[in-house]
Amino acid sequence: PNLPLRDDASNPSSSGGLLIRAEASAGWGQGFGDTMLVADVNNDGVKDLVISAPQANGGGKVLIINGLWIQKQLTTSAGTKILDLSDPDSLAGYVTVLTPSAASGSGDDISAAAFGSALAFDNVSKTLWIGAPNYQRQLNPGNSTPQSSLQPIGAVYSYTYAASNPGGWDQNLATPLACAAVGSGGVTISTDAAVAAISTYWGSRFGSAIAVNDINVDGSSGIAVSAPGVQASLLYGGSEAVQQELGTGNTPTSPANAGALEKIQLPGA
């Protein structure tokens, strides 16, 4: 095996390993390693290591490190002991960098999208799914306080490896991924003590968590994506509406509960 992990005066070790050092230029507090996944992304029969940095500059990053390369380093005496990601462009061939982009023509804000907060891999389609729950959209451009209506609707991205991809993923070009789906947003209206209407904007935070069911009963795969920011409303009719408004102050547009599970495919559905 390669030499021990670090194994210096401050960090003696005899167990061996590979130290992966984050890219400092991606920003302080980038959250490198917040979410990790092991999956055969490039379909070569060896599982690869997927590491996210959701708070990295530009809305977050996801790095895929070739599992075959890792295996080689851990089983040869001259293997690499420290993988320095400070210059990922020099690591073409065994490190792939994925970054987000906004939906075409949307004007959405991806600067703090938290791309990589959730990761899931579909072994059937060989697709890596990536959640970006803080992907933001301006829900009311004419709002006098635009910051209040800029909300995290969230987004989900997908990546499928292709060694011959003209975009060059196998050559480590960080071409931004296109959105596979975006979340939703809305407004709830309530009243204050003076019975004045108060509008509260919300974003669904679609992509906060992702789960994949590799094999359904029909041989296909399914994906479930959470959207914990969704706000529902109370719906009443007839005398019940009157009782609710008089007794509790609730109206049909009053917010009730929060959260939703969206984009779910059930077996046989």
Short mmCIF file of C-alpha atoms in Angstrom, two decimals:
data_model
loop_
_atom_site.label_atom_id
_atom_site.label_comp_id
_atom_site.label_asym_id
_atom_site.label_seq_id
_atom_site.Cartn_x
_atom_site.Cartn_y
_atom_site.Cartn_z
CA PRO A 1 0.00 0.00 0.00
CA ASN A 2 0.96 3.66 -0.21
CA LEU A 3 2.66 5.44 2.67
CA PRO A 4 0.57 6.26 5.76
CA LEU A 5 -1.99 9.04 5.71
CA ARG A 6 0.01 12.24 6.36
CA ASP A 7 2.41 10.50 8.80
CA ASP A 8 4.32 13.58 9.91
CA ALA A 9 5.51 14.72 13.33
CA SER A 10 2.11 16.16 14.19
CA ASN A 11 0.02 13.39 12.64
CA PRO A 12 1.80 10.04 13.02
CA SER A 13 0.01 7.15 11.36
CA SER A 14 0.69 3.65 10.17
CA SER A 15 -2.66 2.74 8.63
CA GLY A 16 -2.24 4.29 5.17
CA GLY A 17 -4.76 6.31 3.23
CA LEU A 18 -5.39 9.27 0.95
CA LEU A 19 -5.82 12.83 2.20
CA ILE A 20 -8.07 14.96 -0.01
CA ARG A 21 -7.34 18.65 0.48
CA ALA A 22 -10.06 21.17 -0.45
CA GLU A 23 -9.63 23.97 -2.99
CA ALA A 24 -8.99 27.05 -0.85
CA SER A 25 -9.91 29.48 -3.64
CA ALA A 26 -13.48 28.12 -3.66
CA GLY A 27 -14.18 30.27 -0.61
CA TRP A 28 -13.96 30.09 3.16
CA GLY A 29 -16.62 27.90 4.73
CA GLN A 30 -17.36 26.15 1.44
CA GLY A 31 -18.65 23.08 3.31
CA PHE A 32 -16.32 20.69 1.52
CA GLY A 33 -17.45 17.17 2.38
CA ASP A 34 -20.89 18.20 3.70
CA THR A 35 -22.43 15.49 1.53
CA MET A 36 -20.61 12.47 0.14
CA LEU A 37 -21.63 9.52 -2.00
CA VAL A 38 -19.95 6.38 -3.33
CA ALA A 39 -21.27 5.21 -6.72
CA ASP A 40 -20.01 3.95 -10.07
CA VAL A 41 -20.68 7.23 -11.86
CA ASN A 42 -18.48 6.55 -14.90
CA ASN A 43 -19.73 2.98 -15.27
CA ASP A 44 -16.29 1.32 -15.29
CA GLY A 45 -17.14 -1.26 -12.63
CA VAL A 46 -15.37 0.57 -9.77
CA LYS A 47 -17.22 2.90 -7.41
CA ASP A 48 -16.21 6.56 -7.53
CA LEU A 49 -16.15 9.10 -4.71
CA VAL A 50 -18.54 12.06 -4.98
CA ILE A 51 -17.90 15.03 -2.66
CA SER A 52 -19.94 18.21 -2.42
CA ALA A 53 -18.99 21.73 -1.37
CA PRO A 54 -22.44 23.40 -1.24
CA GLN A 55 -21.17 26.76 0.00
CA ALA A 56 -18.36 27.13 -2.56
CA ASN A 57 -18.22 30.33 -4.60
CA GLY A 58 -20.66 30.41 -7.50
CA GLY A 59 -23.45 28.49 -5.78
CA GLY A 60 -21.61 25.29 -4.85
CA LYS A 61 -19.57 22.52 -6.45
CA VAL A 62 -19.63 18.76 -6.70
CA LEU A 63 -16.43 16.81 -7.36
CA ILE A 64 -16.24 13.26 -8.67
CA ILE A 65 -12.97 11.43 -8.04
CA ASN A 66 -12.36 8.37 -10.19
CA GLY A 67 -12.55 5.25 -8.05
CA LEU A 68 -10.10 3.33 -10.21
CA TRP A 69 -7.52 6.07 -9.67
CA ILE A 70 -8.14 5.99 -5.88
CA GLN A 71 -7.81 2.21 -5.86
CA LYS A 72 -4.46 2.45 -7.65
CA GLN A 73 -3.08 5.04 -5.21
CA LEU A 74 -4.05 2.92 -2.19
CA THR A 75 -2.47 -0.26 -3.51
CA THR A 76 0.92 0.92 -4.79
CA SER A 77 3.89 1.99 -2.68
CA ALA A 78 4.51 5.04 -4.87
CA GLY A 79 0.86 6.08 -4.81
CA THR A 80 -0.30 9.64 -4.20
CA LYS A 81 -0.77 10.36 -0.50
CA ILE A 82 -2.31 13.85 -0.77
CA LEU A 83 -4.81 14.85 -3.45
CA ASP A 84 -4.60 18.65 -3.60
CA LEU A 85 -7.67 20.19 -5.24
CA SER A 86 -6.25 23.73 -5.23
CA ASP A 87 -5.77 23.42 -9.00
CA PRO A 88 -8.47 20.99 -10.16
CA ASP A 89 -7.86 21.81 -13.82
CA SER A 90 -4.52 20.01 -13.52
CA LEU A 91 -6.25 16.82 -12.40
CA ALA A 92 -8.00 16.07 -15.70
CA GLY A 93 -8.70 12.40 -16.17
CA TYR A 94 -9.53 11.50 -12.59
CA VAL A 95 -11.29 14.52 -11.03
CA THR A 96 -14.48 15.96 -12.51
CA VAL A 97 -15.94 19.26 -11.26
CA LEU A 98 -19.67 19.98 -11.61
CA THR A 99 -21.22 23.43 -11.11
CA PRO A 100 -24.80 24.78 -11.41
CA SER A 101 -26.45 27.18 -13.83
CA ALA A 102 -29.75 29.05 -13.76
CA ALA A 103 -32.73 27.93 -15.82
CA SER A 104 -32.51 29.36 -19.33
CA GLY A 105 -33.89 32.89 -19.56
CA SER A 106 -35.12 32.86 -15.96
CA GLY A 107 -32.88 35.47 -14.38
CA ASP A 108 -32.77 33.26 -11.27
CA ASP A 109 -30.03 33.66 -8.68
CA ILE A 110 -27.64 30.72 -8.17
CA SER A 111 -24.98 32.58 -6.17
CA ALA A 112 -25.98 30.80 -2.96
CA ALA A 113 -27.84 27.81 -4.44
CA ALA A 114 -26.20 25.25 -2.11
CA PHE A 115 -25.58 22.98 -5.09
CA GLY A 116 -24.63 19.56 -3.72
CA SER A 117 -26.66 19.73 -0.50
CA ALA A 118 -28.29 16.46 -1.56
CA LEU A 119 -26.83 13.67 -3.69
CA ALA A 120 -28.37 10.45 -5.03
CA PHE A 121 -27.37 8.00 -7.74
CA ASP A 122 -29.67 6.00 -10.00
CA ASN A 123 -27.97 2.69 -10.82
CA VAL A 124 -30.46 1.95 -13.60
CA SER A 125 -29.98 5.10 -15.68
CA LYS A 126 -26.48 5.77 -14.29
CA THR A 127 -27.56 9.28 -13.37
CA LEU A 128 -26.20 11.40 -10.53
CA TRP A 129 -28.91 13.65 -9.07
CA ILE A 130 -27.85 16.84 -7.28
CA GLY A 131 -30.03 19.09 -5.12
CA ALA A 132 -29.66 22.87 -4.82
CA PRO A 133 -32.36 23.90 -2.31
CA ASN A 134 -31.29 27.56 -2.06
CA TYR A 135 -31.64 28.28 -5.79
CA GLN A 136 -33.51 31.61 -5.72
CA ARG A 137 -36.20 33.26 -7.83
CA GLN A 138 -37.74 36.72 -7.63
CA LEU A 139 -41.45 36.00 -7.16
CA ASN A 140 -42.59 39.61 -7.41
CA PRO A 141 -40.18 41.79 -9.44
CA GLY A 142 -42.32 44.90 -8.83
CA ASN A 143 -42.30 44.48 -5.07
CA SER A 144 -41.28 47.61 -3.13
CA THR A 145 -39.19 45.36 -0.89
CA PRO A 146 -37.76 42.94 -3.49
CA GLN A 147 -35.59 41.10 -0.97
CA SER A 148 -38.70 39.72 0.76
CA SER A 149 -39.98 38.17 -2.48
CA LEU A 150 -36.60 36.71 -3.51
CA GLN A 151 -37.16 33.17 -2.31
CA PRO A 152 -35.32 29.80 -2.40
CA ILE A 153 -37.53 27.76 -4.72
CA GLY A 154 -34.78 25.16 -5.13
CA ALA A 155 -33.63 23.12 -8.11
CA VAL A 156 -32.43 19.64 -9.03
CA TYR A 157 -29.67 18.84 -11.54
CA SER A 158 -28.67 15.60 -13.21
CA TYR A 159 -25.35 14.37 -14.57
CA THR A 160 -24.60 11.31 -16.67
CA TYR A 161 -20.99 10.50 -17.48
CA ALA A 162 -19.88 10.24 -21.11
CA ALA A 163 -16.19 9.79 -21.93
CA SER A 164 -16.76 11.16 -25.43
CA ASN A 165 -18.86 14.11 -24.23
CA PRO A 166 -17.86 17.13 -26.39
CA GLY A 167 -18.49 19.30 -23.33
CA GLY A 168 -15.39 17.66 -21.87
CA TRP A 169 -16.57 16.37 -18.48
CA ASP A 170 -13.97 13.64 -18.71
CA GLN A 171 -11.36 16.37 -19.20
CA ASN A 172 -12.45 18.25 -16.08
CA LEU A 173 -14.01 21.30 -17.78
CA ALA A 174 -16.42 22.78 -15.23
CA THR A 175 -19.20 23.55 -17.70
CA PRO A 176 -22.29 24.41 -15.61
CA LEU A 177 -25.05 21.80 -15.55
CA ALA A 178 -28.51 22.74 -16.80
CA CYS A 179 -31.47 22.49 -14.39
CA ALA A 180 -33.41 19.26 -14.64
CA ALA A 181 -36.28 20.73 -12.60
CA VAL A 182 -36.96 23.77 -10.43
CA GLY A 183 -39.19 24.16 -7.41
CA SER A 184 -42.10 26.46 -6.77
CA GLY A 185 -42.91 29.54 -4.74
CA GLY A 186 -45.92 31.52 -3.69
CA VAL A 187 -47.46 33.92 -1.24
CA THR A 188 -49.74 33.48 1.74
CA ILE A 189 -51.94 36.32 2.94
CA SER A 190 -52.84 36.86 6.57
CA THR A 191 -54.04 39.83 8.62
CA ASP A 192 -52.42 41.75 11.44
CA ALA A 193 -54.08 43.10 14.59
CA ALA A 194 -55.45 46.02 12.60
CA VAL A 195 -56.93 43.58 10.05
CA ALA A 196 -54.49 44.79 7.40
CA ALA A 197 -53.41 42.24 4.81
CA ILE A 198 -49.88 40.87 5.17
CA SER A 199 -48.25 39.07 2.26
CA THR A 200 -45.61 36.48 3.11
CA TYR A 201 -43.59 34.96 0.27
CA TRP A 202 -42.23 31.42 0.41
CA GLY A 203 -39.99 29.17 -1.65
CA SER A 204 -40.30 25.38 -1.71
CA ARG A 205 -36.55 24.62 -1.22
CA PHE A 206 -36.99 21.83 -3.74
CA GLY A 207 -33.98 19.50 -3.70
CA SER A 208 -33.33 19.56 0.05
CA ALA A 209 -33.25 15.75 0.01
CA ILE A 210 -33.31 13.21 -2.82
CA ALA A 211 -33.99 9.48 -2.74
CA VAL A 212 -33.79 6.98 -5.58
CA ASN A 213 -35.49 3.61 -5.84
CA ASP A 214 -33.23 1.71 -8.22
CA ILE A 215 -35.65 -1.01 -9.28
CA ASN A 216 -39.43 -0.67 -9.37
CA VAL A 217 -41.75 -3.57 -10.05
CA ASP A 218 -41.72 -2.70 -13.76
CA GLY A 219 -37.91 -2.61 -13.93
CA SER A 220 -37.69 1.19 -14.00
CA SER A 221 -36.30 3.49 -11.34
CA GLY A 222 -38.00 6.26 -9.38
CA ILE A 223 -36.90 9.44 -7.67
CA ALA A 224 -38.41 11.34 -4.75
CA VAL A 225 -37.42 14.95 -4.05
CA SER A 226 -38.36 16.85 -0.90
CA ALA A 227 -39.54 20.46 -0.81
CA PRO A 228 -39.81 21.40 2.88
CA GLY A 229 -40.52 25.06 2.20
CA VAL A 230 -43.92 24.53 0.57
CA GLN A 231 -46.74 26.23 2.45
CA ALA A 232 -50.27 24.91 2.23
CA SER A 233 -53.44 26.84 3.06
CA LEU A 234 -56.52 26.04 5.08
CA LEU A 235 -59.55 25.42 2.89
CA TYR A 236 -63.06 25.69 4.32
CA GLY A 237 -66.57 25.95 2.96
CA GLY A 238 -69.96 27.13 4.15
CA SER A 239 -70.59 27.50 7.87
CA GLU A 240 -67.21 25.94 8.69
CA ALA A 241 -65.44 28.92 7.08
CA VAL A 242 -67.44 31.33 9.23
CA GLN A 243 -66.72 29.33 12.41
CA GLN A 244 -63.01 29.20 11.65
CA GLU A 245 -62.74 32.92 10.99
CA LEU A 246 -64.76 33.91 14.04
CA GLY A 247 -63.20 31.34 16.35
CA THR A 248 -59.55 31.31 15.32
CA GLY A 249 -59.11 34.09 12.80
CA ASN A 250 -58.16 31.58 10.10
CA THR A 251 -59.17 32.36 6.54
CA PRO A 252 -58.89 30.20 3.39
CA THR A 253 -55.49 31.77 2.66
CA SER A 254 -54.06 31.30 6.15
CA PRO A 255 -50.85 29.25 6.12
CA ALA A 256 -51.16 25.80 7.65
CA ASN A 257 -48.27 23.39 8.05
CA ALA A 258 -45.27 23.40 5.75
CA GLY A 259 -43.35 21.03 3.56
CA ALA A 260 -44.13 18.75 0.67
CA LEU A 261 -42.78 15.76 -1.20
CA GLU A 262 -42.67 16.49 -4.91
CA LYS A 263 -41.72 14.65 -8.08
CA ILE A 264 -42.35 11.18 -6.75
CA GLN A 265 -42.81 8.08 -8.88
CA LEU A 266 -44.40 5.10 -7.17
CA PRO A 267 -44.11 1.46 -8.29
CA GLY A 268 -46.62 0.78 -11.00
CA ALA A 269 -47.73 4.43 -11.17
#
